[in-house]
Tab-separated table of C-alpha atoms and ligand atoms in Angstrom:
chain	number	residue	atom	x	y	z
Y	1	MET	CA	0.000	0.000	0.000
Y	2	LYS	CA	2.918	2.260	-0.580
Y	3	VAL	CA	2.580	5.022	-3.043
Y	4	VAL	CA	1.162	3.735	-6.245
Y	5	ARG	CA	-2.404	4.883	-5.792
Y	6	LEU	CA	-1.210	8.366	-4.980
Y	7	LEU	CA	1.191	8.320	-7.882
Y	8	ALA	CA	-1.672	7.691	-10.239
Y	9	ALA	CA	-3.621	10.551	-8.717
Y	10	ALA	CA	-0.574	12.807	-8.841
Y	11	ALA	CA	0.008	12.000	-12.489
Y	12	ALA	CA	-3.585	12.954	-13.258
Y	13	CYS	CA	-3.080	16.123	-11.275
Y	14	LEU	CA	-0.162	17.132	-13.459
Y	15	PHE	CA	-2.580	17.615	-16.326
Y	16	ALA	CA	-5.403	19.253	-14.426
Y	17	ALA	CA	-5.608	23.034	-14.478
Y	18	VAL	CA	-6.903	23.048	-10.914
Y	19	CYS	CA	-3.604	21.718	-9.643
Y	20	ALA	CA	-1.668	24.625	-11.105
Y	21	ALA	CA	-1.999	26.393	-7.747
Y	22	ALA	CA	0.108	23.709	-6.078
Y	23	ALA	CA	3.234	24.179	-8.140
Y	24	LEU	CA	5.782	21.566	-7.174
Y	25	ASP	CA	8.884	23.423	-8.342
Y	26	ALA	CA	9.576	25.092	-4.986
Y	27	PRO	CA	9.015	24.173	-1.332
Y	28	MET	CA	5.837	25.470	0.250
Y	29	THR	CA	6.455	28.445	2.573
Y	30	PRO	CA	5.460	28.170	6.261
Y	31	GLY	CA	2.890	30.908	5.657
Y	32	ASP	CA	1.291	29.075	2.747
Y	33	PHE	CA	1.182	25.856	4.772
Y	34	ALA	CA	-0.492	27.626	7.714
Y	35	ASP	CA	-3.059	29.145	5.322
Y	36	CYS	CA	-3.698	25.730	3.860
Y	37	VAL	CA	-4.260	24.200	7.308
Y	38	GLN	CA	-6.780	26.961	8.079
Y	39	SER	CA	-8.539	26.277	4.811
Y	40	LEU	CA	-8.657	22.534	5.546
Y	41	ALA	CA	-10.190	23.342	8.932
Y	42	ASP	CA	-13.067	24.984	7.050
Y	43	GLN	CA	-13.627	21.728	5.144
Y	44	THR	CA	-13.841	19.266	8.058
Y	45	GLN	CA	-17.605	18.956	7.574
Y	46	SER	CA	-16.867	17.174	4.283
Y	47	SER	CA	-15.109	14.327	6.087
Y	48	SER	CA	-16.582	10.830	5.873
Y	49	LYS	CA	-16.625	10.596	9.676
Y	50	PRO	CA	-17.249	13.399	12.177
Y	51	LEU	CA	-14.337	15.726	12.837
Y	52	ALA	CA	-14.820	19.006	14.697
Y	53	ARG	CA	-13.051	22.082	13.331
Y	54	GLU	CA	-11.476	22.848	16.728
Y	55	ASP	CA	-10.199	19.260	17.134
Y	56	PHE	CA	-8.620	19.464	13.695
Y	57	LEU	CA	-6.934	22.800	14.456
Y	58	ARG	CA	-5.695	21.660	17.883
Y	59	ILE	CA	-4.018	18.545	16.454
Y	60	ALA	CA	-2.872	20.121	13.173
Y	61	ALA	CA	-1.133	22.840	15.223
Y	62	GLY	CA	1.574	20.235	15.891
Y	63	ALA	CA	2.142	19.525	12.191
Y	64	LYS	CA	5.016	20.723	10.042
Y	65	TYR	CA	5.250	20.960	6.281
Y	66	ASP	CA	7.613	18.224	5.069
Y	67	ASP	CA	9.333	18.921	1.754
Y	68	ARG	CA	10.164	15.238	1.233
Y	69	VAL	CA	6.547	14.836	0.146
Y	70	ARG	CA	6.958	17.389	-2.659
Y	71	ARG	CA	10.238	15.858	-3.774
Y	72	ALA	CA	8.624	12.412	-3.863
Y	73	LEU	CA	5.809	13.788	-6.033
Y	74	LEU	CA	8.423	15.180	-8.419
Y	75	VAL	CA	10.027	11.745	-8.794
Y	76	VAL	CA	6.644	10.527	-10.001
Y	77	LYS	CA	7.371	12.161	-13.321
Y	78	GLY	CA	10.619	10.139	-13.405
Y	79	GLU	CA	12.020	7.730	-15.908
Y	80	PRO	CA	10.936	4.327	-17.199
Y	81	THR	CA	11.476	1.343	-14.926
Y	82	TYR	CA	11.614	-2.292	-15.948
Y	83	TRP	CA	9.824	-5.360	-14.623
Y	84	TRP	CA	13.062	-7.357	-14.609
Y	85	ASP	CA	14.938	-4.743	-12.603
Y	86	GLU	CA	12.276	-4.418	-9.941
Y	87	LEU	CA	11.571	-8.157	-9.642
Y	88	ALA	CA	15.313	-8.914	-9.419
Y	89	ALA	CA	15.735	-6.571	-6.449
Y	90	THR	CA	12.456	-7.217	-4.631
Y	91	THR	CA	12.607	-11.022	-4.866
Y	92	ASP	CA	16.354	-11.529	-4.560
Y	93	ASP	CA	17.971	-14.390	-2.604
Y	94	GLN	CA	18.490	-12.235	0.467
Y	95	ARG	CA	14.804	-11.335	0.716
Y	96	VAL	CA	13.852	-15.002	0.287
Y	97	GLU	CA	16.274	-16.024	3.028
Y	98	ASP	CA	15.082	-13.231	5.346
Y	99	GLY	CA	11.453	-14.259	4.716
Y	100	ARG	CA	12.197	-17.856	5.642
Y	101	ALA	CA	13.846	-16.633	8.832
Y	102	VAL	CA	10.670	-14.712	9.748
Y	103	LEU	CA	8.563	-17.825	9.054
Y	104	SER	CA	10.749	-19.882	11.299
Y	105	ARG	CA	11.112	-17.466	14.227
Y	106	ALA	CA	7.390	-16.555	14.270
Y	107	ALA	CA	5.904	-19.903	13.279
Y	108	ALA	CA	3.237	-19.943	15.996
Y	109	PRO	CA	1.591	-16.529	15.445
Y	110	LEU	CA	1.803	-16.892	11.651
Y	111	GLN	CA	0.182	-20.326	11.811
Y	112	ARG	CA	-2.584	-18.929	14.005
Y	113	ILE	CA	-3.228	-15.999	11.648
Y	114	GLU	CA	-3.232	-18.280	8.601
Y	115	ALA	CA	-5.779	-20.559	10.294
Y	116	GLN	CA	-7.982	-17.640	11.355
Y	117	PHE	CA	-8.062	-15.754	8.035
Y	118	GLY	CA	-7.282	-18.430	5.437
Y	119	VAL	CA	-4.433	-16.375	3.951
Y	120	PRO	CA	-1.190	-18.380	3.510
Y	121	LYS	CA	1.557	-17.288	5.894
Y	122	GLU	CA	3.993	-17.032	2.967
Y	123	ILE	CA	1.764	-14.367	1.371
Y	124	ILE	CA	1.643	-12.368	4.612
Y	125	VAL	CA	5.404	-12.636	5.093
Y	126	ALA	CA	6.118	-11.756	1.443
Y	127	LEU	CA	3.923	-8.692	1.666
Y	128	TYR	CA	5.788	-7.724	4.861
Y	129	GLY	CA	9.082	-8.208	2.999
Y	130	ILE	CA	8.064	-6.101	-0.001
Y	131	GLU	CA	6.417	-3.301	1.991
Y	132	THR	CA	9.103	-2.684	4.621
Y	133	ASN	CA	11.847	-5.284	4.111
Y	134	TYR	CA	10.474	-7.139	7.179
Y	135	GLY	CA	10.110	-4.161	9.429
Y	136	PRO	CA	13.047	-1.781	9.376
Y	137	ALA	CA	12.063	0.277	6.317
Y	138	ALA	CA	8.711	1.540	7.562
Y	139	GLY	CA	9.540	5.209	6.961
Y	140	ARG	CA	10.360	8.098	9.271
Y	141	ILE	CA	8.019	10.929	8.309
Y	142	PRO	CA	5.314	11.752	10.868
Y	143	VAL	CA	2.035	10.647	9.278
Y	144	LEU	CA	0.350	13.893	10.348
Y	145	ASP	CA	3.035	15.942	8.554
Y	146	ALA	CA	2.989	13.721	5.472
Y	147	THR	CA	-0.775	13.673	5.025
Y	148	LEU	CA	-1.224	17.411	5.661
Y	149	SER	CA	1.680	18.290	3.347
Y	150	LEU	CA	0.191	16.084	0.661
Y	151	ALA	CA	-3.288	17.569	1.107
Y	152	CYS	CA	-1.759	21.054	0.757
Y	153	LEU	CA	0.455	20.227	-2.227
Y	154	ARG	CA	-2.466	18.584	-4.004
Y	155	PRO	CA	-5.561	20.579	-3.069
Y	156	CYS	CA	-8.924	19.064	-3.857
Y	157	PRO	CA	-10.527	20.217	-7.099
Y	158	ASP	CA	-13.851	20.605	-5.312
Y	159	PRO	CA	-13.703	21.775	-1.665
Y	160	ASN	CA	-17.003	20.006	-0.962
Y	161	GLY	CA	-16.399	16.899	-3.055
Y	162	ARG	CA	-14.804	13.628	-2.039
Y	163	CYS	CA	-11.045	13.867	-2.055
Y	164	LEU	CA	-8.540	11.187	-1.141
Y	165	ALA	CA	-5.599	13.330	-0.001
Y	166	ARG	CA	-7.730	15.534	2.260
Y	167	GLU	CA	-9.676	12.592	3.685
Y	168	ARG	CA	-6.400	10.852	4.508
Y	169	ALA	CA	-5.234	13.898	6.481
Y	170	PHE	CA	-8.552	14.077	8.332
Y	171	THR	CA	-8.293	10.387	9.176
Y	172	ALA	CA	-4.755	10.847	10.512
Y	173	VAL	CA	-6.061	13.645	12.754
Y	174	ARG	CA	-8.932	11.453	13.985
Y	175	LEU	CA	-6.570	8.596	14.850
Y	176	LEU	CA	-4.538	11.012	16.985
Y	177	ARG	CA	-7.676	12.616	18.476
Y	178	ASP	CA	-8.955	9.192	19.538
Y	179	SER	CA	-5.536	8.028	20.815
Y	180	ARG	CA	-5.672	5.034	18.474
Y	181	VAL	CA	-2.047	5.704	17.572
Y	182	VAL	CA	0.919	6.922	19.586
Y	183	PRO	CA	2.253	10.223	18.168
Y	184	GLU	CA	5.905	9.169	18.614
Y	185	THR	CA	5.514	6.041	16.482
Y	186	PHE	CA	2.887	7.394	14.075
Y	187	VAL	CA	5.543	7.739	11.352
Y	188	GLY	CA	5.772	6.271	7.889
Y	189	SER	CA	6.209	6.985	4.188
Y	190	TRP	CA	5.843	10.321	2.416
Y	191	ALA	CA	2.396	9.168	1.291
Y	192	GLY	CA	1.223	8.602	4.874
Y	193	ALA	CA	1.416	4.792	4.922
Y	194	PHE	CA	2.682	3.550	8.282
Y	195	GLY	CA	3.444	0.442	10.278
Y	196	ARG	CA	5.136	-2.812	9.420
Y	197	THR	CA	2.853	-3.533	6.480
Y	198	GLN	CA	2.233	0.095	5.506
Y	199	PHE	CA	-1.401	0.829	6.158
Y	200	GLU	CA	-2.800	4.153	5.046
Y	201	PRO	CA	-4.656	5.934	7.867
Y	202	ASP	CA	-8.050	5.162	6.315
Y	203	SER	CA	-7.260	1.447	5.956
Y	204	TYR	CA	-5.994	1.419	9.524
Y	205	GLU	CA	-9.181	3.059	10.762
Y	206	GLN	CA	-11.334	0.464	8.973
Y	207	LEU	CA	-9.312	-2.754	8.948
Y	208	ALA	CA	-6.583	-2.901	11.604
Y	209	VAL	CA	-7.078	-5.678	14.163
Y	210	ASP	CA	-5.321	-7.016	17.232
Y	211	GLY	CA	-3.172	-10.057	16.459
Y	212	ASP	CA	-1.393	-10.678	19.756
Y	213	GLY	CA	-4.311	-10.511	22.153
Y	214	ASP	CA	-3.565	-7.313	24.094
Y	215	GLY	CA	-6.683	-5.611	22.758
Y	216	ILE	CA	-4.777	-2.922	20.792
Y	217	ALA	CA	-4.078	-2.925	17.039
Y	218	ASP	CA	-0.474	-1.702	17.068
Y	219	ILE	CA	0.821	-2.228	13.531
Y	220	VAL	CA	4.003	-0.278	14.285
Y	221	ASN	CA	5.424	-2.258	17.198
Y	222	SER	CA	3.630	-5.610	17.004
Y	223	GLU	CA	4.343	-7.970	14.120
Y	224	PRO	CA	1.293	-10.176	14.867
Y	225	ASP	CA	-0.917	-7.058	14.847
Y	226	ALA	CA	0.513	-5.970	11.469
Y	227	TRP	CA	0.154	-9.476	10.013
Y	228	ALA	CA	-3.398	-10.009	11.286
Y	229	SER	CA	-4.387	-6.563	10.001
Y	230	THR	CA	-2.933	-7.381	6.592
Y	231	ALA	CA	-4.758	-10.720	6.467
Y	232	ASN	CA	-7.956	-8.976	7.559
Y	233	HIS	CA	-7.483	-6.418	4.754
Y	234	LEU	CA	-7.040	-9.176	2.166
Y	235	VAL	CA	-10.134	-11.002	3.402
Y	236	ARG	CA	-12.497	-8.109	4.046
Y	237	ARG	CA	-11.588	-5.671	1.306
Y	238	GLY	CA	-10.500	-8.189	-1.277
Y	239	GLY	CA	-12.341	-11.427	-0.535
Y	240	TRP	CA	-9.327	-13.728	-0.340
Y	241	ILE	CA	-10.071	-17.239	-1.645
Y	242	PRO	CA	-8.337	-19.842	0.541
Y	243	ASP	CA	-6.336	-22.446	-1.379
Y	244	ALA	CA	-6.380	-20.624	-4.737
Y	245	PRO	CA	-2.878	-19.714	-5.961
Y	246	VAL	CA	-2.297	-16.064	-6.881
Y	247	TYR	CA	-0.869	-17.150	-10.204
Y	248	VAL	CA	0.202	-20.146	-12.243
Y	249	GLU	CA	3.002	-19.625	-14.734
Y	250	VAL	CA	1.803	-21.044	-18.039
Y	251	ARG	CA	2.700	-21.872	-21.621
Y	252	VAL	CA	0.245	-20.349	-24.056
Y	253	PRO	CA	-0.703	-22.873	-26.781
Y	254	ALA	CA	1.216	-22.157	-29.990
Y	255	GLU	CA	-1.880	-21.416	-32.058
Y	256	GLN	CA	-3.070	-18.810	-29.518
Y	257	GLN	CA	0.243	-17.014	-29.064
Y	258	ALA	CA	-0.346	-14.376	-31.745
Y	259	GLU	CA	-3.003	-12.753	-29.580
Y	260	PHE	CA	-0.536	-12.341	-26.709
Y	261	MET	CA	2.448	-10.971	-28.605
Y	262	GLY	CA	3.141	-7.674	-26.935
Y	263	ASN	CA	5.187	-4.605	-27.692
Y	264	GLY	CA	6.132	-4.560	-24.036
Y	265	GLU	CA	2.637	-3.563	-22.922
Y	266	THR	CA	1.021	-5.395	-20.034
Y	267	ILE	CA	-1.845	-7.696	-21.016
Y	268	ARG	CA	-4.386	-8.280	-18.248
Y	269	LEU	CA	-7.622	-9.851	-19.433
Y	270	ALA	CA	-9.708	-9.839	-16.254
Y	271	ASP	CA	-12.907	-10.367	-18.247
Y	272	ARG	CA	-11.569	-13.678	-19.622
Y	273	MET	CA	-12.242	-15.622	-16.397
Y	274	ARG	CA	-12.444	-19.417	-16.911
Y	275	LYS	CA	-11.974	-22.425	-14.686
Y	276	ALA	CA	-8.480	-23.920	-14.669
Y	277	SER	CA	-9.912	-27.074	-16.258
Y	278	GLU	CA	-11.295	-25.017	-19.174
Y	279	TRP	CA	-7.888	-23.436	-19.815
Y	280	ALA	CA	-6.371	-26.930	-19.687
Y	281	ALA	CA	-8.957	-28.190	-22.188
Y	282	ALA	CA	-7.994	-25.279	-24.481
Y	283	GLY	CA	-4.389	-26.486	-24.466
Y	284	TRP	CA	-2.850	-24.264	-21.779
Y	285	LYS	CA	-0.086	-25.925	-19.736
Y	286	ALA	CA	1.605	-25.091	-16.449
Y	287	ILE	CA	5.320	-24.364	-16.356
Y	288	GLY	CA	7.228	-26.010	-13.527
Y	289	PRO	CA	10.789	-25.689	-12.213
Y	290	GLU	CA	13.464	-25.522	-14.918
Y	291	GLY	CA	10.862	-24.968	-17.601
Y	292	ALA	CA	9.135	-28.350	-17.260
Y	293	VAL	CA	5.782	-28.356	-19.073
Y	294	LEU	CA	3.097	-29.834	-16.827
Y	295	PRO	CA	-0.642	-30.442	-17.039
Y	296	LEU	CA	-2.658	-27.479	-15.755
Y	297	ALA	CA	-4.672	-28.958	-12.880
Y	298	LEU	CA	-5.392	-27.153	-9.624
Y	299	ASP	CA	-7.138	-28.200	-6.430
Y	300	GLY	CA	-10.621	-26.734	-6.327
Y	301	ASP	CA	-10.451	-25.812	-10.042
Y	302	PRO	CA	-10.349	-22.023	-9.419
Y	303	GLU	CA	-11.272	-19.421	-12.023
Y	304	LEU	CA	-8.287	-17.780	-13.710
Y	305	TYR	CA	-7.566	-15.119	-16.327
Y	306	PRO	CA	-4.487	-14.337	-18.465
Y	307	PHE	CA	-1.880	-11.884	-17.255
Y	308	LEU	CA	1.291	-11.182	-19.259
Y	309	PRO	CA	3.486	-8.447	-17.762
Y	310	VAL	CA	5.191	-7.549	-21.057
Y	311	GLY	CA	3.387	-9.843	-23.505
Y	312	LEU	CA	5.083	-12.680	-25.405
Y	313	PRO	CA	7.889	-13.472	-25.551
Y	314	GLY	CA	8.123	-13.235	-21.781
Y	315	PRO	CA	6.561	-14.815	-18.720
Y	316	ALA	CA	2.851	-15.640	-19.013
Y	317	PHE	CA	0.464	-16.325	-16.144
Y	318	LEU	CA	-3.071	-17.324	-15.383
Y	319	VAL	CA	-4.088	-15.448	-12.242
Y	320	SER	CA	-6.915	-15.950	-9.750
Y	321	ARG	CA	-9.120	-13.441	-7.934
Y	322	ASN	CA	-6.446	-13.416	-5.242
Y	323	PHE	CA	-4.312	-11.455	-7.708
Y	324	ASP	CA	-6.996	-8.748	-7.707
Y	325	THR	CA	-7.214	-8.965	-3.921
Y	326	ILE	CA	-3.527	-8.124	-3.480
Y	327	TYR	CA	-4.024	-5.382	-6.083
Y	328	ARG	CA	-6.594	-3.831	-3.735
Y	329	TYR	CA	-3.891	-3.668	-1.078
Y	330	ASN	CA	-1.608	-1.697	-3.410
Y	331	ASN	CA	-2.840	-0.724	-6.855
Y	332	SER	CA	0.077	-1.963	-8.906
Y	333	VAL	CA	0.212	-5.160	-10.929
Y	334	ARG	CA	3.996	-5.124	-10.579
Y	335	TYR	CA	3.622	-5.068	-6.809
Y	336	VAL	CA	1.210	-8.019	-6.931
Y	337	LEU	CA	3.631	-10.076	-9.002
Y	338	GLU	CA	6.458	-9.186	-6.603
Y	339	VAL	CA	4.483	-10.325	-3.539
Y	340	ALA	CA	3.279	-13.534	-5.202
Y	341	THR	CA	6.715	-14.414	-6.597
Y	342	LEU	CA	8.451	-13.773	-3.300
Y	343	ALA	CA	5.823	-15.890	-1.493
Y	344	ASN	CA	6.333	-18.647	-4.054
Y	345	ARG	CA	10.105	-18.586	-3.531
Y	346	ILE	CA	9.839	-18.419	0.277
Y	347	ALA	CA	7.641	-21.532	0.098
Y	348	GLY	CA	10.380	-23.311	-1.858
Y	349	GLY	CA	8.955	-22.709	-5.342
Y	350	PRO	CA	11.044	-21.678	-8.341
Y	351	GLY	CA	9.901	-18.070	-8.719
Y	352	ILE	CA	9.364	-16.907	-12.306
Y	353	VAL	CA	10.847	-19.531	-14.648
Y	354	THR	CA	10.448	-18.039	-18.145
Y	355	PRO	CA	13.197	-15.510	-18.943
Y	356	TRP	CA	12.289	-11.861	-19.404
Y	357	PRO	CA	12.811	-10.592	-22.967
Y	358	THR	CA	16.131	-8.874	-22.298
Y	359	ASP	CA	19.800	-9.739	-22.745
Y	360	ASP	CA	20.630	-7.671	-19.667
Y	361	PRO	CA	18.634	-8.992	-16.669
Y	362	GLY	CA	18.215	-7.003	-13.466
Y	363	LEU	CA	20.452	-6.881	-10.401
Y	364	SER	CA	19.944	-8.182	-6.884
Y	365	ARG	CA	20.320	-5.690	-4.044
Y	366	ALA	CA	23.721	-7.220	-3.230
Y	367	GLN	CA	24.838	-6.516	-6.805
Y	368	ILE	CA	23.462	-2.982	-6.670
Y	369	ARG	CA	25.460	-2.399	-3.476
Y	370	GLU	CA	28.579	-3.723	-5.226
Y	371	LEU	CA	27.945	-1.378	-8.144
Y	372	GLN	CA	27.342	1.537	-5.774
Y	373	ALA	CA	30.602	0.854	-3.901
Y	374	TRP	CA	32.374	0.994	-7.249
Y	375	LEU	CA	30.609	4.245	-8.188
Y	376	ILE	CA	31.653	5.754	-4.856
Y	377	ALA	CA	35.244	4.676	-5.554
Y	378	GLN	CA	35.000	6.546	-8.881
Y	379	GLY	CA	34.283	9.725	-6.895
Y	380	HIS	CA	30.473	9.861	-6.931
Y	381	THR	CA	30.107	11.193	-3.425
Y	382	LEU	CA	26.305	11.460	-3.514
Y	383	VAL	CA	25.907	7.705	-4.047
Y	384	VAL	CA	25.094	5.628	-0.972
Y	385	ALA	CA	25.657	1.852	-1.071
Y	386	ASP	CA	22.133	0.996	0.086
Y	387	GLY	CA	21.103	-1.489	-2.612
Y	388	VAL	CA	18.485	0.870	-4.058
Y	389	ALA	CA	19.187	2.317	-7.501
Y	390	GLY	CA	17.801	5.787	-6.789
Y	391	ARG	CA	18.342	9.032	-8.617
Y	392	ASN	CA	21.934	9.639	-7.437
Y	393	THR	CA	22.958	6.136	-8.446
Y	394	ARG	CA	21.348	6.529	-11.861
Y	395	ASP	CA	23.009	9.940	-12.352
Y	396	ALA	CA	26.368	8.314	-11.621
Y	397	ILE	CA	25.650	5.378	-13.954
Y	398	GLU	CA	24.793	7.814	-16.739
Y	399	GLU	CA	28.109	9.605	-16.284
Y	400	GLU	CA	30.194	6.442	-16.099
Y	401	ARG	CA	28.498	4.929	-19.144
Y	402	ALA	CA	29.363	8.055	-21.109
Y	403	LYS	CA	33.017	7.874	-19.954
Y	404	LYS	CA	33.205	4.258	-21.128
Y	405	GLY	CA	31.688	5.131	-24.506
Y	406	MET	CA	28.659	2.927	-23.818
Y	407	PRO	CA	25.272	3.880	-25.312
Y	408	PRO	CA	23.593	6.602	-23.219
Y	409	GLY	CA	21.503	5.205	-20.404
Y	410	ARG	CA	20.741	5.410	-16.706
Y	411	ARG	CA	20.529	1.716	-15.812
Y	412	VAL	CA	22.780	-1.299	-15.884
Y	413	GLY	CA	21.921	-4.997	-15.627
Y	414	GLN	CA	23.894	-8.218	-15.252
Y	415	ARG	CA	25.729	-7.782	-18.556
Y	416	THR	CA	26.303	-4.009	-18.642
Y	417	MET	CA	27.374	-3.846	-14.989
Y	418	ARG	CA	30.390	-6.057	-15.815
Y	419	GLU	CA	31.104	-4.013	-18.930
Y	420	LEU	CA	30.961	-0.770	-16.954
Y	421	MET	CA	33.178	-1.985	-14.124
Y	422	SER	CA	35.750	-3.783	-16.297
Z	501	LIG	CA1	-1.985	-6.019	19.788
């Protein structure tokens, strides 16, 4: 539930005249932020749940504008990213190993939560691993600051209409008003998602539950609370189907492949829902470890539809409604594939078997750190060896590629990393 939904909204905002007022090219001044907070106070009656003007002002008085929110919105406009880069880093060996360690050290609570909600523990742990790298990366921006800054940087087109950014800020205020969160630990991402599995304030208000039996839903400090809340989200908002896989990697029958040839565009045919047995009857096969072609037969014969991240040639999947359920947790098909693939690997499965259509596959975080250490040694002082190929790393790659006479570019993969560092 990180940032994707907001990114989509922000992208739309870039083209809407009404957003011109919230120019993102300079930080908001303290005066403008204070004016914005006053203006939000006049809109509290539009909130989905009661919030008194004076309560809002009393709590918002402790908020500060945080410019990291604006800078994050600017990155939205950024550069293309690739499925194979993101999957390589988010489902690398280290994250699989760390996920197995979580499964083993917390076997009892995870087993209990799986039994109660019907969501496999590997899915819960994988989602935990993707959202916050199993806890430590939960963000450090006070949620009140983040949500108010966002509401001010992206004002609602209609002051009386429904508006996600403003409602999120109001919800954050309500959680503080009602002491449902502790101010000191109510910190998270620039988009206001907080806790070990990154709930937005509104999801927390509606779906957080107690998982360790102390009567409080503390998704910041308690892993069982975060896990149970996540499982509850998947069940109540998404309708998780127990025992249905999120995806099956498949081989499309030769005579049907023409329809799925892509130009890199994602193909997701959610209206083509058929039982697994019907796909099998139409000639679709499952792909097993090392590319083995297997009969497509699943317990319970769930309904599935085709999903091809970049079209053929490239990995092809039939996905169940559980794919859509994870999508409701974080509106990004790439995110869903990351969670499901990591869960598959944590459970001992092969991950994605079919190669991506590239001669330069993506890097693990360990490889990115190695690359970053090399970039630092070349004098790129802004680069930090953190395993995340952010803007500074890509700036440095661009420069070093140019020095080496390589084609212009801001990424490297398995092949070009060696070429660059040789
Ligand atoms: Ca608890």
